[in-house]
């Protein structure tokens, strides 16, 4: 009887240790899954709003970008009704160069990404896949929007890459307004 009780207690100890190990690993997997889900959502927001950028020939609403921010008209806003033309602005925070902010129509900014100390910058590519730190550029003066917009870490390289699905011709120009 004593031998049976010792064996049962050993098996119970092993079983409890196994359950503890399993629950610890399960929590780690759930935490990683949650982090990846959030990262995927943040990237999706960026890509969808960039994909919806629409060229405007009106100088006041034309797409403009620099290493710290870009602004243009998107048909895929994050807050407003989809399909409505909205002025979207993606900005890298001036105080914390690792924080990415999103604003619609000059409203309150959302913090979309915090890159844990990595300095972020934007780059813009034309249809010939030449990368620039600003937009518009003289080398691609006939293009109203860049073909690609890249958010990258200065130290580690690309973070996100999005293709602009814009028509080659602007929807509205200064001439059509006259």
Coordinates of C-alpha atoms in Angstrom, one line a residue:
X1 CA 0.0 0.0 0.0
X2 CA 2.9 2.3 0.8
X3 CA 4.5 1.6 -2.5
X4 CA 1.3 2.4 -4.4
X5 CA 0.9 5.7 -2.5
X6 CA 4.5 6.7 -3.4
X7 CA 4.0 5.9 -7.0
X8 CA 0.7 7.8 -7.1
X9 CA 2.3 10.9 -5.5
X10 CA 5.2 10.8 -8.0
X11 CA 2.7 10.6 -10.9
X12 CA 0.6 13.4 -9.4
X13 CA 3.8 15.5 -9.0
X14 CA 4.8 14.9 -12.6
X15 CA 1.3 15.6 -13.8
X16 CA 1.1 19.0 -11.9
X17 CA 4.5 20.0 -13.2
X18 CA 3.4 19.1 -16.8
X19 CA 0.2 21.2 -16.4
X20 CA 2.3 24.1 -15.0
X21 CA 4.7 23.9 -17.9
X22 CA 1.8 23.7 -20.4
X23 CA 0.0 26.7 -18.9
X24 CA 3.2 28.8 -18.9
X25 CA 3.9 28.0 -22.6
X26 CA 0.2 28.6 -23.4
X27 CA 0.4 32.1 -21.9
X28 CA 3.6 32.9 -23.8
X29 CA 1.9 31.8 -27.1
X30 CA -1.2 33.9 -26.4
X31 CA 0.9 37.0 -25.6
X32 CA 2.9 36.6 -28.8
X33 CA -0.3 36.0 -30.8
X34 CA -1.8 39.1 -29.3
X35 CA 1.3 41.2 -30.2
X36 CA 1.4 39.8 -33.7
X37 CA -2.3 40.5 -34.2
X38 CA -1.9 44.1 -33.1
X39 CA 1.2 44.5 -35.4
X40 CA -0.8 43.1 -38.3
X41 CA -3.7 45.5 -37.6
X42 CA -1.4 48.5 -37.4
X43 CA 0.3 47.5 -40.7
X44 CA -3.2 46.9 -42.3
X45 CA -4.3 50.4 -41.3
X46 CA -1.2 51.9 -42.9
X47 CA -1.4 49.9 -46.1
X48 CA -5.1 50.4 -46.6
X49 CA -5.0 54.2 -46.2
X50 CA -2.0 54.4 -48.5
X51 CA -3.6 52.1 -51.1
X52 CA -6.6 54.5 -51.1
X53 CA -4.6 57.6 -51.9
X54 CA -6.0 59.5 -54.8
X55 CA -4.2 62.0 -57.0
X56 CA -5.6 65.5 -56.9
X57 CA -4.4 68.2 -59.3
X58 CA -5.5 71.0 -57.0
X59 CA -2.3 72.3 -55.5
X60 CA -3.9 72.8 -52.0
X61 CA -4.9 69.1 -51.8
X62 CA -2.0 67.5 -53.7
X63 CA 0.0 64.6 -52.1
X64 CA 3.0 66.0 -50.3
X65 CA 5.6 64.0 -48.4
X66 CA 8.9 64.4 -46.5
X67 CA 10.9 62.1 -44.3
X68 CA 8.8 63.0 -41.2
X69 CA 5.3 63.0 -42.7
X70 CA 3.0 62.7 -45.7
X71 CA -0.5 64.0 -46.5
X72 CA -2.9 63.2 -49.2
X73 CA -6.5 62.4 -50.1
X74 CA -7.5 58.9 -49.4
X75 CA -10.7 57.0 -50.2
X76 CA -9.9 54.4 -47.5
X77 CA -9.9 56.4 -44.2
X78 CA -9.7 54.8 -40.8
X79 CA -12.3 56.8 -39.1
X80 CA -14.6 58.3 -41.7
X81 CA -17.0 56.5 -44.0
X82 CA -15.1 54.3 -46.6
X83 CA -15.2 55.8 -50.1
X84 CA -15.4 59.4 -48.9
X85 CA -12.4 61.5 -49.9
X86 CA -10.6 62.4 -46.6
X87 CA -7.3 64.2 -46.0
X88 CA -5.1 61.7 -44.3
X89 CA -1.8 62.6 -42.6
X90 CA 0.8 60.1 -41.4
X91 CA 3.4 61.7 -39.1
X92 CA 6.4 60.6 -37.2
X93 CA 6.2 62.3 -33.8
X94 CA 8.7 65.2 -33.5
X95 CA 9.6 64.5 -29.9
X96 CA 9.7 60.8 -30.2
X97 CA 11.0 59.8 -33.6
X98 CA 9.8 56.2 -33.0
X99 CA 6.1 57.0 -32.7
X100 CA 3.8 57.0 -35.8
X101 CA 0.7 59.1 -35.7
X102 CA -2.4 59.2 -38.0
X103 CA -4.8 62.1 -38.5
X104 CA -7.9 62.6 -40.6
X105 CA -9.1 66.1 -41.7
X106 CA -6.8 67.8 -39.2
X107 CA -8.5 66.0 -36.3
X108 CA -7.1 64.4 -33.2
X109 CA -4.0 62.2 -33.9
X110 CA -4.0 58.5 -33.2
X111 CA -0.9 56.8 -32.0
X112 CA -0.7 53.8 -34.4
X113 CA 2.8 52.5 -33.8
X114 CA 5.5 52.8 -31.2
X115 CA 8.7 51.3 -32.5
X116 CA 10.6 51.0 -29.2
X117 CA 13.3 53.6 -29.8
X118 CA 13.9 53.0 -33.5
X119 CA 14.1 56.3 -35.5
X120 CA 11.5 56.1 -38.3
X121 CA 11.4 57.8 -41.7
X122 CA 9.3 57.8 -44.8
X123 CA 10.6 57.1 -48.3
X124 CA 8.7 57.5 -51.6
X125 CA 9.2 55.6 -54.9
X126 CA 8.2 56.6 -58.4
X127 CA 7.0 54.3 -61.1
X128 CA 10.6 53.5 -62.1
X129 CA 11.3 52.3 -58.5
X130 CA 13.6 55.2 -57.6
X131 CA 13.5 56.1 -54.0
X132 CA 13.3 59.7 -52.7
X133 CA 13.0 61.3 -49.3
X134 CA 10.4 63.8 -50.5
X135 CA 7.4 64.0 -52.8
X136 CA 6.7 65.6 -55.3
X137 CA 10.1 65.4 -57.0
X138 CA 11.4 66.9 -60.2
X139 CA 12.5 63.5 -61.4
X140 CA 8.9 62.3 -61.5
X141 CA 7.0 65.6 -62.1
X142 CA 4.3 63.9 -64.2
X143 CA 3.3 61.6 -61.3
X144 CA 0.8 62.9 -58.9
X145 CA 1.4 60.3 -56.2
X146 CA 4.3 58.0 -55.5
X147 CA 4.0 54.4 -56.5
X148 CA 5.2 53.1 -53.2
X149 CA 5.5 54.6 -49.7
X150 CA 7.9 52.9 -47.3
X151 CA 8.1 53.4 -43.5
X152 CA 11.5 52.3 -42.4
X153 CA 13.7 52.3 -39.3
X154 CA 16.9 54.3 -39.8
X155 CA 18.9 51.6 -38.1
X156 CA 17.2 48.3 -39.1
X157 CA 15.7 49.0 -42.5
X158 CA 12.1 48.6 -43.7
X159 CA 9.2 48.4 -41.4
X160 CA 6.2 48.7 -43.7
X161 CA 5.8 49.0 -47.5
X162 CA 2.6 50.0 -49.2
X163 CA 1.7 50.4 -52.9
X164 CA -0.5 53.4 -53.9
X165 CA -3.3 52.1 -56.1
X166 CA -3.9 55.6 -57.7
X167 CA -5.1 56.4 -61.2
X168 CA -2.4 58.0 -63.3
X169 CA -4.5 61.1 -63.9
X170 CA -5.8 63.3 -61.0
X171 CA -9.5 63.3 -60.3
X172 CA -9.7 67.0 -60.1
X173 CA -7.3 69.6 -61.5
X174 CA -7.0 73.4 -61.4
X175 CA -8.3 73.5 -65.1
X176 CA -11.5 71.6 -64.3
X177 CA -12.3 74.0 -61.5
X178 CA -12.3 77.0 -63.9

